[in-house]
Coordinates of C-alpha atoms and ligand atoms in Angstrom, one line a residue:
X286 CA 150.8 53.7 172.2
X287 CA 149.3 51.8 169.3
X288 CA 147.9 53.5 166.3
X289 CA 144.3 52.5 165.8
X290 CA 142.4 52.1 162.5
X291 CA 140.4 55.2 163.4
X292 CA 143.6 57.2 163.9
X293 CA 144.8 56.0 160.5
X294 CA 141.5 57.1 159.0
X295 CA 141.8 60.6 160.4
X296 CA 145.4 61.0 159.0
X297 CA 144.8 59.2 155.7
X298 CA 147.8 57.1 156.6
X299 CA 149.4 55.2 153.8
X300 CA 147.5 57.1 151.0
X301 CA 150.5 57.7 148.8
X302 CA 150.7 58.2 145.0
X303 CA 152.8 56.0 142.7
X304 CA 154.9 58.0 140.4
X305 CA 156.9 55.1 138.9
X306 CA 154.6 54.5 136.0
X307 CA 155.6 58.0 134.6
X308 CA 159.0 56.6 133.8
X309 CA 160.1 53.9 131.2
X310 CA 162.7 52.5 133.8
X311 CA 163.1 53.1 137.5
X312 CA 164.6 56.4 138.9
X313 CA 167.6 58.1 137.2
X314 CA 167.8 55.6 134.4
X315 CA 164.2 56.3 133.4
X316 CA 164.8 60.1 133.7
X317 CA 167.9 60.0 131.6
X318 CA 166.2 57.9 128.9
X319 CA 163.4 60.4 128.6
X320 CA 165.7 63.4 128.4
X321 CA 168.0 61.7 126.0
X322 CA 165.0 61.0 123.7
X323 CA 163.8 64.6 124.0
X324 CA 167.2 65.9 123.2
X325 CA 167.4 63.8 120.1
X326 CA 164.0 65.0 118.9
X327 CA 165.1 68.6 119.6
X328 CA 168.2 68.2 117.4
X329 CA 166.1 66.7 114.7
X330 CA 163.5 69.5 114.8
X331 CA 166.2 72.1 114.9
X332 CA 167.1 71.3 111.3
X333 CA 163.9 73.2 110.4
X334 CA 165.4 76.4 111.7
X335 CA 165.1 79.1 109.0
X336 CA 162.7 76.9 107.0
X337 CA 159.4 77.3 108.9
X338 CA 157.9 79.6 106.1
X339 CA 158.4 76.7 103.6
X340 CA 156.5 74.1 105.6
X341 CA 153.3 72.8 104.0
X342 CA 150.4 71.4 106.1
X343 CA 151.8 67.9 106.1
X344 CA 155.3 69.1 107.0
X345 CA 153.9 71.3 109.8
X346 CA 151.8 68.4 111.1
X347 CA 154.8 66.2 111.3
X348 CA 156.8 68.9 113.0
X349 CA 154.0 69.4 115.6
X350 CA 153.7 65.6 116.2
X351 CA 157.4 65.3 116.9
X352 CA 157.3 68.3 119.1
X353 CA 154.4 66.7 121.1
X354 CA 156.5 63.6 121.6
X355 CA 159.3 65.9 123.0
X356 CA 156.8 67.6 125.3
X357 CA 155.6 64.2 126.5
X358 CA 159.1 63.0 127.4
X359 CA 160.1 66.2 129.1
X360 CA 156.7 66.4 130.8
X361 CA 157.1 62.9 132.2
X362 CA 160.6 63.6 133.6
X363 CA 159.6 67.0 134.9
X364 CA 156.4 65.7 136.5
X365 CA 158.2 62.8 138.2
X366 CA 161.0 65.0 139.6
X367 CA 158.7 67.9 140.6
X368 CA 156.0 65.7 142.3
X369 CA 158.6 63.6 144.1
X370 CA 160.2 66.8 145.4
X371 CA 156.8 68.1 146.6
X372 CA 156.4 65.2 149.0
X373 CA 159.7 66.0 150.7
X374 CA 161.1 69.5 149.9
X375 CA 163.8 69.1 152.6
X376 CA 165.5 66.3 150.8
X377 CA 168.6 67.9 149.0
X378 CA 168.9 64.9 146.6
X379 CA 165.3 65.4 145.3
X380 CA 165.9 69.2 145.1
X381 CA 169.1 68.7 143.1
X382 CA 167.5 66.2 140.8
X383 CA 164.6 68.5 140.1
X384 CA 167.0 71.4 139.4
X385 CA 169.0 69.1 137.0
X386 CA 165.9 68.1 135.1
X387 CA 164.8 71.7 134.8
X388 CA 168.1 72.8 133.5
X389 CA 168.2 70.1 130.9
X390 CA 164.6 70.9 129.9
X391 CA 165.5 74.6 129.5
X392 CA 168.5 73.6 127.3
X393 CA 166.3 71.5 125.2
X394 CA 163.7 74.2 124.9
X395 CA 166.3 76.8 123.8
X396 CA 167.0 74.8 120.7
X397 CA 163.4 75.3 119.6
X398 CA 162.9 79.0 120.3
X399 CA 163.2 79.7 116.6
X400 CA 159.9 78.1 115.8
X401 CA 157.6 80.5 117.7
X402 CA 159.5 83.5 116.3
X403 CA 159.4 82.2 112.7
X404 CA 155.7 81.2 113.1
X405 CA 154.8 84.6 114.4
X406 CA 156.4 86.2 111.4
X407 CA 154.3 84.4 108.8
X408 CA 151.5 86.4 107.1
X409 CA 148.0 85.7 108.3
X410 CA 146.8 84.3 104.9
X411 CA 149.5 81.6 104.9
X412 CA 148.7 80.7 108.5
X413 CA 145.0 80.4 107.9
X414 CA 145.5 78.3 104.8
X415 CA 147.7 75.9 106.8
X416 CA 145.4 75.7 109.8
X417 CA 142.4 75.0 107.6
X418 CA 143.9 71.5 107.0
X419 CA 142.4 68.8 109.2
X420 CA 145.7 67.2 109.8
X421 CA 146.5 70.2 112.0
X422 CA 143.3 70.1 114.1
X423 CA 145.2 68.7 117.1
X424 CA 147.3 71.9 117.3
X425 CA 145.1 74.5 115.6
X426 CA 144.0 76.6 118.5
X427 CA 147.5 76.5 120.0
X428 CA 149.2 77.6 116.8
X429 CA 146.6 80.3 116.2
X430 CA 146.8 81.8 119.7
X431 CA 150.6 81.6 119.7
X432 CA 150.4 84.5 117.2
X433 CA 148.2 86.8 119.3
X434 CA 151.1 88.9 120.4
X435 CA 152.0 89.6 116.8
X436 CA 150.8 93.3 116.7
X437 CA 152.7 94.0 119.9
X438 CA 156.1 92.4 119.0
X439 CA 159.0 94.7 118.2
X440 CA 161.9 93.9 115.8
X441 CA 164.2 91.1 116.8
X442 CA 167.1 93.3 117.9
X443 CA 164.7 95.4 120.0
X444 CA 163.2 92.3 121.6
X445 CA 166.7 90.9 122.4
X446 CA 167.7 94.2 124.1
X447 CA 164.5 94.3 126.1
X448 CA 164.9 90.7 127.2
X449 CA 168.5 91.1 128.2
X450 CA 168.0 94.4 130.0
X451 CA 165.0 93.1 131.9
X452 CA 167.3 91.0 134.0
X453 CA 168.8 94.1 135.5
X454 CA 165.5 96.1 135.1
X455 CA 162.1 94.7 136.0
X456 CA 163.4 91.3 137.3
X457 CA 166.0 93.0 139.5
X458 CA 163.3 95.3 141.1
X459 CA 161.0 92.3 141.6
X460 CA 163.7 90.4 143.4
X461 CA 164.6 93.4 145.6
X462 CA 160.9 93.7 146.6
X463 CA 160.8 90.0 147.5
X464 CA 163.9 90.3 149.6
X465 CA 162.5 93.4 151.3
X466 CA 159.3 91.6 152.1
X467 CA 160.9 88.4 153.3
X468 CA 163.0 90.4 155.7
X469 CA 160.0 92.0 157.4
X470 CA 160.0 91.0 161.1
X471 CA 156.9 91.4 163.2
X472 CA 157.3 91.7 167.0
X473 CA 154.8 89.2 168.5
X474 CA 154.8 88.6 172.3
X475 CA 158.2 90.3 172.5
X476 CA 159.9 88.0 169.9
X477 CA 160.4 88.5 166.2
X478 CA 158.0 86.5 164.0
X479 CA 157.4 86.2 160.3
X480 CA 154.8 88.2 158.5
X481 CA 153.0 84.9 157.6
X482 CA 152.8 83.9 161.3
X483 CA 151.5 87.3 162.3
X484 CA 148.8 87.3 159.5
X485 CA 147.7 83.9 160.7
X486 CA 146.8 85.5 164.1
X487 CA 144.1 87.5 162.4
X488 CA 141.9 84.3 162.4
X489 CA 142.1 84.2 166.2
X490 CA 138.7 84.2 168.0
X491 CA 140.1 86.6 170.6
X492 CA 139.8 90.3 169.5
X493 CA 142.7 91.6 171.6
X494 CA 145.0 89.0 170.0
X495 CA 143.8 90.1 166.5
X496 CA 144.2 93.8 167.3
X497 CA 147.6 93.3 168.8
X498 CA 148.8 91.3 165.8
X499 CA 147.4 94.0 163.4
X500 CA 149.2 96.8 165.2
X501 CA 152.4 94.7 165.2
X502 CA 152.1 94.1 161.5
X503 CA 151.4 97.8 160.8
X504 CA 154.5 98.8 162.8
X505 CA 156.6 96.2 160.9
X506 CA 155.4 97.5 157.5
X507 CA 156.9 101.0 158.3
X508 CA 160.6 100.3 158.0
X509 CA 161.4 100.0 154.3
X510 CA 158.0 101.4 153.2
X511 CA 159.8 104.2 151.3
X512 CA 161.9 101.6 149.4
X513 CA 158.9 99.4 148.6
X514 CA 156.9 102.4 147.4
X515 CA 159.8 103.4 145.2
X516 CA 160.0 99.9 143.7
X517 CA 156.3 100.1 143.0
X518 CA 156.6 103.5 141.4
X519 CA 159.5 102.3 139.2
X520 CA 157.6 99.2 138.0
X521 CA 154.5 101.3 137.3
X522 CA 156.6 103.5 135.2
X523 CA 158.4 100.6 133.5
X524 CA 155.0 99.0 132.6
X525 CA 153.8 102.3 131.2
X526 CA 156.9 102.5 128.9
X527 CA 156.4 98.9 127.8
X528 CA 152.8 99.5 127.0
X529 CA 153.6 102.5 125.0
X530 CA 156.4 100.8 123.0
X531 CA 154.2 97.7 122.4
X532 CA 151.0 99.7 121.5
X533 CA 148.8 98.5 124.3
X534 CA 145.9 100.8 124.8
X535 CA 145.5 100.5 128.6
X536 CA 147.5 99.1 131.5
X537 CA 145.4 96.0 131.7
X538 CA 145.3 95.2 127.9
X539 CA 148.4 93.0 127.9
X540 CA 147.2 90.9 130.8
X541 CA 143.8 90.4 129.1
X542 CA 145.5 89.3 125.9
X543 CA 147.6 86.7 127.8
X544 CA 144.4 85.5 129.5
X545 CA 142.6 85.2 126.1
X546 CA 139.9 87.5 127.6
X547 CA 138.5 90.5 125.8
X548 CA 138.8 93.9 127.3
X549 CA 135.0 94.2 127.3
X550 CA 134.4 91.0 129.2
X551 CA 136.9 92.0 131.9
X552 CA 135.4 95.4 132.2
X553 CA 131.9 93.9 132.4
X554 CA 133.2 91.6 135.2
X555 CA 134.7 94.5 137.2
X556 CA 131.5 96.6 136.8
X557 CA 129.2 93.7 137.8
X558 CA 131.2 92.9 141.0
X559 CA 131.4 96.6 142.0
X560 CA 127.6 96.8 141.6
X561 CA 127.3 94.0 144.1
X562 CA 129.6 95.4 146.8
X563 CA 126.5 95.3 149.0
X564 CA 127.2 91.5 149.4
X565 CA 130.5 91.9 151.4
X566 CA 129.0 94.9 153.2
X567 CA 125.9 92.9 154.3
X568 CA 128.2 90.0 155.4
X569 CA 130.5 92.2 157.5
X570 CA 127.5 93.8 159.2
X571 CA 126.2 90.3 160.0
X572 CA 129.7 89.3 161.2
X573 CA 129.8 92.2 163.6
X574 CA 126.7 90.8 165.2
X575 CA 128.1 87.3 165.3
X576 CA 131.3 88.6 167.0
X577 CA 129.2 90.8 169.4
X578 CA 130.6 94.1 168.0
X579 CA 128.9 97.3 166.8
X580 CA 131.1 97.4 163.8
X581 CA 134.1 95.3 162.8
X582 CA 137.5 96.8 162.1
X583 CA 139.8 95.7 159.2
X584 CA 141.7 93.3 161.6
X585 CA 138.4 91.5 162.5
X586 CA 137.5 90.4 159.0
X587 CA 139.3 87.0 159.1
X588 CA 138.1 86.2 162.7
X589 CA 136.5 82.8 162.8
X590 CA 132.8 82.9 163.9
X591 CA 132.8 79.5 165.5
X592 CA 135.4 77.1 166.8
X593 CA 133.5 73.9 167.1
X594 CA 134.3 71.4 164.4
X595 CA 133.8 67.6 164.2
X596 CA 136.6 65.6 162.4
X597 CA 135.9 63.8 159.1
X598 CA 137.7 60.5 158.4
X599 CA 139.4 59.8 155.1
X600 CA 137.0 57.0 154.1
X601 CA 133.9 59.0 154.8
X602 CA 135.3 62.0 152.9
X603 CA 136.1 59.8 149.9
X604 CA 132.6 58.3 149.9
X605 CA 130.9 61.7 150.3
X606 CA 132.9 63.2 147.4
X607 CA 132.4 60.2 145.2
X608 CA 128.6 60.3 145.9
X609 CA 128.5 64.0 145.1
X610 CA 130.1 63.4 141.7
X611 CA 127.9 60.3 141.2
X612 CA 124.8 62.5 141.8
X613 CA 125.3 64.1 138.4
X614 CA 127.5 61.8 136.3
X615 CA 128.4 58.1 136.6
X616 CA 131.3 58.8 134.2
X617 CA 132.8 61.3 136.6
X618 CA 132.1 59.1 139.6
X619 CA 134.0 56.2 137.8
X620 CA 136.9 58.5 137.1
X621 CA 137.0 59.5 140.8
X622 CA 137.3 55.8 141.7
X623 CA 140.3 55.6 139.4
X624 CA 142.0 58.3 141.5
X625 CA 141.2 56.5 144.7
X626 CA 142.2 53.0 143.6
X627 CA 145.0 53.9 141.2
X628 CA 147.4 55.5 143.7
X629 CA 146.9 58.9 142.0
X630 CA 146.6 60.8 145.4
X631 CA 149.1 61.7 148.0
X632 CA 147.0 62.6 151.1
X633 CA 148.7 62.6 154.5
X634 CA 150.3 65.8 155.9
X635 CA 153.9 65.2 156.9
X636 CA 157.0 67.2 157.6
X637 CA 158.8 68.6 154.6
X638 CA 155.8 68.1 152.3
X639 CA 154.7 71.0 150.2
X640 CA 151.8 72.8 152.0
X641 CA 148.3 73.3 150.6
X642 CA 146.9 71.2 147.8
X643 CA 147.2 70.9 144.0
X644 CA 146.4 68.8 141.0
X645 CA 149.2 68.2 138.5
X646 CA 148.1 67.5 135.0
X647 CA 151.4 65.7 134.0
X648 CA 151.0 64.6 130.4
X649 CA 147.9 63.5 128.4
X650 CA 149.4 60.0 127.8
X651 CA 149.5 59.4 131.6
X652 CA 147.0 60.6 134.2
X653 CA 146.9 63.5 136.7
X654 CA 147.9 63.3 140.4
X655 CA 146.4 65.1 143.4
X656 CA 148.5 66.3 146.4
X657 CA 146.6 67.1 149.7
X658 CA 147.6 67.8 153.2
X659 CA 144.8 65.9 154.9
X660 CA 143.9 67.2 158.4
X661 CA 140.4 65.7 158.7
X662 CA 138.6 69.1 158.7
X663 CA 135.4 69.7 156.7
X664 CA 137.3 72.2 154.6
X665 CA 139.6 69.3 153.6
X666 CA 136.6 67.5 152.2
X667 CA 135.9 70.5 149.9
X668 CA 139.6 70.6 149.0
X669 CA 139.5 67.0 147.9
X670 CA 136.4 67.7 145.8
X671 CA 138.1 70.8 144.3
X672 CA 141.3 69.1 143.4
X673 CA 139.5 66.1 142.0
X674 CA 137.5 68.5 139.8
X675 CA 140.8 69.7 138.3
X676 CA 141.8 66.0 138.0
X677 CA 138.6 65.1 136.2
X678 CA 139.0 68.0 133.8
X679 CA 142.5 66.9 133.0
X680 CA 141.5 63.3 132.6
X681 CA 138.5 64.0 130.4
X682 CA 140.5 66.4 128.2
X683 CA 143.4 64.0 127.7
X684 CA 142.4 63.0 124.1
X685 CA 143.0 66.7 123.2
X686 CA 146.7 66.0 123.4
X687 CA 149.5 68.1 124.7
X688 CA 148.6 71.3 123.0
X689 CA 145.0 71.4 123.9
X690 CA 144.5 69.5 127.2
X691 CA 144.9 72.5 129.6
X692 CA 142.4 75.4 129.5
X693 CA 143.3 79.0 129.6
X694 CA 143.7 80.4 133.1
X695 CA 140.2 82.0 133.2
X696 CA 138.5 78.6 132.7
X697 CA 140.9 76.5 134.8
X698 CA 138.7 76.6 137.9
X699 CA 135.5 75.5 136.1
X700 CA 135.4 71.8 137.1
X701 CA 137.0 72.3 140.5
X702 CA 134.5 74.9 141.7
X703 CA 131.6 73.0 140.1
X704 CA 132.6 69.8 142.0
X705 CA 133.3 71.7 145.2
X706 CA 129.8 73.4 145.0
X707 CA 128.0 70.0 144.5
X708 CA 130.0 68.5 147.4
X709 CA 129.3 71.5 149.6
X710 CA 125.6 71.0 149.1
X711 CA 126.0 67.3 150.2
X712 CA 128.1 68.2 153.2
X713 CA 125.6 70.8 154.3
X714 CA 122.8 68.2 154.2
X715 CA 124.9 66.0 156.6
X716 CA 125.6 68.8 159.2
X717 CA 122.6 69.4 161.4
X718 CA 124.2 70.9 164.5
X719 CA 123.3 74.6 164.2
X720 CA 126.7 76.1 165.2
X721 CA 128.6 73.7 162.9
X722 CA 126.2 74.6 160.0
X723 CA 126.8 78.3 160.6
X724 CA 130.6 77.7 160.7
X725 CA 130.5 75.7 157.5
X726 CA 128.4 78.3 155.6
X727 CA 130.4 81.2 157.0
X728 CA 133.7 79.9 156.0
X729 CA 132.5 79.1 152.5
X730 CA 131.0 82.5 152.1
X731 CA 134.2 84.2 153.2
X732 CA 136.2 82.1 150.7
X733 CA 133.8 83.4 148.0
X734 CA 134.2 87.0 149.2
X735 CA 138.0 86.7 149.3
X736 CA 138.1 85.3 145.8
X737 CA 135.6 87.6 144.1
X738 CA 135.2 90.9 145.9
X739 CA 138.6 91.3 147.6
X740 CA 140.4 90.5 144.3
X741 CA 138.3 93.0 142.4
X742 CA 138.9 95.7 145.0
X743 CA 142.6 95.0 144.5
X744 CA 142.1 95.3 140.8
X745 CA 140.6 98.7 141.3
X746 CA 143.6 99.6 143.4
X747 CA 145.9 98.5 140.6
X748 CA 143.8 100.5 138.1
X749 CA 144.1 103.6 140.3
X750 CA 147.9 103.3 140.7
X751 CA 148.7 102.5 137.1
X752 CA 146.5 105.3 135.8
X753 CA 147.7 107.6 138.6
X754 CA 151.4 107.1 137.8
X755 CA 150.7 107.8 134.1
X756 CA 148.7 110.9 134.8
X757 CA 150.2 112.4 138.0
X758 CA 153.8 111.2 137.9
X759 CA 155.5 109.6 140.8
X760 CA 153.1 108.6 143.6
X761 CA 153.9 109.5 147.2
X762 CA 153.5 107.0 150.0
X763 CA 150.5 109.0 151.2
X764 CA 148.9 109.0 147.8
X765 CA 149.3 105.2 147.4
X766 CA 147.9 104.7 150.9
X767 CA 145.0 106.9 150.0
X768 CA 144.2 105.0 146.8
X769 CA 144.5 101.7 148.8
X770 CA 142.1 103.0 151.5
X771 CA 139.6 104.4 148.9
X772 CA 139.4 101.2 146.9
X773 CA 139.0 99.1 150.0
X774 CA 136.4 101.4 151.5
X775 CA 134.4 101.2 148.2
X776 CA 134.0 97.5 148.8
X777 CA 133.5 97.6 152.6
X778 CA 131.4 100.7 152.8
X779 CA 130.4 101.6 156.4
X780 CA 130.4 98.0 157.5
X781 CA 134.1 97.9 158.3
X782 CA 136.3 100.5 160.0
X783 CA 139.4 101.1 158.0
X784 CA 142.1 102.3 160.4
X785 CA 144.9 104.7 159.3
X786 CA 147.4 102.0 160.0
X787 CA 145.8 99.9 157.3
X788 CA 147.0 102.3 154.6
X789 CA 150.4 100.5 154.3
X790 CA 149.0 97.0 153.9
X791 CA 149.2 97.0 150.1
X792 CA 153.0 97.0 150.6
X793 CA 153.6 93.3 151.1
X794 CA 151.4 91.9 148.3
X795 CA 153.5 90.3 145.6
X796 CA 151.0 90.4 142.8
X797 CA 151.1 94.2 142.3
X798 CA 154.9 93.9 141.7
X799 CA 155.5 90.5 140.0
X800 CA 152.3 90.0 137.9
X801 CA 150.5 93.3 137.3
X802 CA 146.8 92.8 136.4
X803 CA 146.7 89.2 137.6
X804 CA 144.3 89.4 140.5
X805 CA 141.0 89.8 138.5
X806 CA 141.5 86.3 137.1
X807 CA 140.6 84.8 140.5
X808 CA 137.2 86.5 140.3
X809 CA 136.8 85.8 136.6
X810 CA 137.4 82.1 137.1
X811 CA 135.2 81.7 140.2
X812 CA 132.2 83.5 138.8
X813 CA 132.5 81.8 135.4
X814 CA 132.5 78.4 137.3
X815 CA 129.6 79.4 139.4
X816 CA 127.5 80.5 136.4
X817 CA 128.2 77.1 134.8
X818 CA 126.9 75.6 138.0
X819 CA 123.9 77.9 137.8
X820 CA 123.1 76.3 134.4
X821 CA 123.1 72.9 136.1
X822 CA 120.8 74.1 138.8
X823 CA 118.4 75.5 136.2
X824 CA 118.4 72.6 133.8
X825 CA 119.3 69.5 135.9
X826 CA 120.4 66.2 134.3
X827 CA 119.8 67.6 130.7
X828 CA 122.8 69.9 131.3
X829 CA 125.2 67.1 132.1
X830 CA 126.1 65.9 128.6
X831 CA 127.0 69.5 127.6
X832 CA 129.1 69.9 130.7
X833 CA 131.0 66.8 129.9
X834 CA 131.6 68.1 126.4
X835 CA 133.0 71.2 127.9
X836 CA 135.4 69.2 130.1
X837 CA 136.5 67.0 127.1
X838 CA 137.2 70.1 125.0
X839 CA 140.0 71.1 127.4
X840 CA 141.7 74.2 125.9
X841 CA 141.1 73.4 122.3
X842 CA 139.1 76.6 121.7
X843 CA 139.1 80.2 122.8
X844 CA 137.3 80.9 126.2
X845 CA 134.3 82.4 124.4
X846 CA 133.9 79.3 122.2
X847 CA 134.2 77.0 125.2
X848 CA 131.5 79.0 127.0
X849 CA 129.1 78.4 124.1
X850 CA 129.4 74.6 124.7
X851 CA 127.4 75.1 127.9
X852 CA 125.3 78.1 126.6
X853 CA 127.4 80.6 128.6
X854 CA 127.8 83.9 126.8
X855 CA 130.8 85.7 128.1
X856 CA 130.0 88.8 126.0
X857 CA 126.6 89.2 127.7
X858 CA 126.9 92.1 130.2
X859 CA 124.4 90.3 132.6
X860 CA 126.4 87.1 132.5
X861 CA 128.5 87.8 135.7
X862 CA 125.3 88.4 137.7
X863 CA 124.5 84.7 137.6
X864 CA 127.5 83.7 139.7
X865 CA 127.0 86.7 141.9
X866 CA 123.4 85.6 142.5
X867 CA 124.7 82.3 143.9
X868 CA 126.9 84.1 146.3
X869 CA 124.1 86.3 147.4
X870 CA 122.0 83.2 148.1
X871 CA 124.8 81.8 150.2
X872 CA 124.8 85.0 152.2
X873 CA 121.0 84.5 152.7
X874 CA 121.6 80.9 153.8
X875 CA 124.3 82.0 156.2
X876 CA 122.1 84.7 157.7
X877 CA 119.4 82.1 158.2
X878 CA 121.8 79.7 159.8
X879 CA 123.0 82.5 162.2
X880 CA 119.4 83.0 163.2
X881 CA 118.8 79.2 163.7
X882 CA 122.0 79.0 165.8
X883 CA 120.5 81.7 168.1
X884 CA 123.4 84.1 167.3
X885 CA 121.3 87.0 166.2
X886 CA 119.5 89.3 168.6
Ligands
LIG285 ZN1 141.7 75.3 141.8

């Protein structure tokens, strides 16, 4: 059998990235040269140990410039090893090389730990006087925000004890939880399957298959549930102790601080999303009709509403995404061309390659790379637009240098969601067949609901268990299940039947254990990005220069300041509704498409 040009287009055959330009010399010689250089810079910088308080603005600027050179060298080596590994995670040689680079990078970093500690110790007046100097503009925001934990730091011996004991405390409990979850076996069709495989069946069009998978998952979650609940209780209590010792006012305050988000803006987000819980409720009522049910159950939520889908070739996808970006900025479209022509993308799916998709910023003196697993679905076109959005953001912000190129977490999705939304509009124009249109709209809406509403419902669960543990003491399995069901029901209302079995489904989610408070950031980032897009809708081409300024600014300012560049006011309580309005309009469009497809009675 011969492979035709059309086959190659469907698999994006031969679309590989070229990592060699990251290195000064090929392969291990290049990696060793970079790490050797970084090591020498680290030794040089380490001479400043104990003398940070004596640095003047010129001295500090020199220190930060050298440190940036070090980050560049380590970043190039780490990017090369990590990206090379991502294309074949089964190759032991690549794995070992990545491990070796990581270990050397850690050793280099350890030599410089003193700087952050000494910097945090300086009085505010001295810091502000130093940062007022223009020679430090390239590191100003970074240096200022590095001190934001100052009021919550303990004395050095106390910090050392907490760090050392956490290995056998929090970290040990986290690892036990991970091991417990990875050992969960679900009985599917009489044979043991992974939890992942069983969860995948919830997308099946056949209801019996979904129901069967859900029952098997619920059964599989019972063994070890007591242990997982105990781990959760222990970590809730541990967090409560930490927050008390470090003077955090609420369970979420430390997370907000690390996200550079104010407590008020996060609370405003949570309130706004809860007020619009009618959106998921309307959708699930509509979905029941599409599936021919009176009411859907928890295990029906992921079911696909249509199984027809035409394939999209790589060339057509590239063109569509390029045109979408060209529709609002030639500068962005030209940069997209650089990704296509410069071997900055690794597209084909192949065995051993890391699943999913991502964009790696690498270092500002180089360019970003995009990894995809291209399968020629419409969704893949949106993924291409999404990851290129990250890539464009990184590329436009490269002049900010190593300290300010990347945005804080809450703004990291701005360009990706923006580009994806523009591309989605184009894609929708092309799809005229009613069932396909419905499928496209429905899958996009479900992604929005998962990112915004589901994550906020999970945040409410976290809020309930953290406060519950602090006020009521140790929480029983029944109590945790009750709080899980309550917070899910609040979002789903009468639209979805929550079965009793569902009460244990909190118990495999890693975020509650490993990164408490993290989940709201998904909703924050998505709605922020959508409201930036709403500005573009409202103002058209006049908005584009401001938007490009936002991208160029990277992470050189606090999130609130960055928002102001595009007239977005994160402190405005109504702010979040703009993004939510867009999702509501998508729901209206999906309802319309369902009617047009003859799927509503
Ligand atoms: Zn993203």
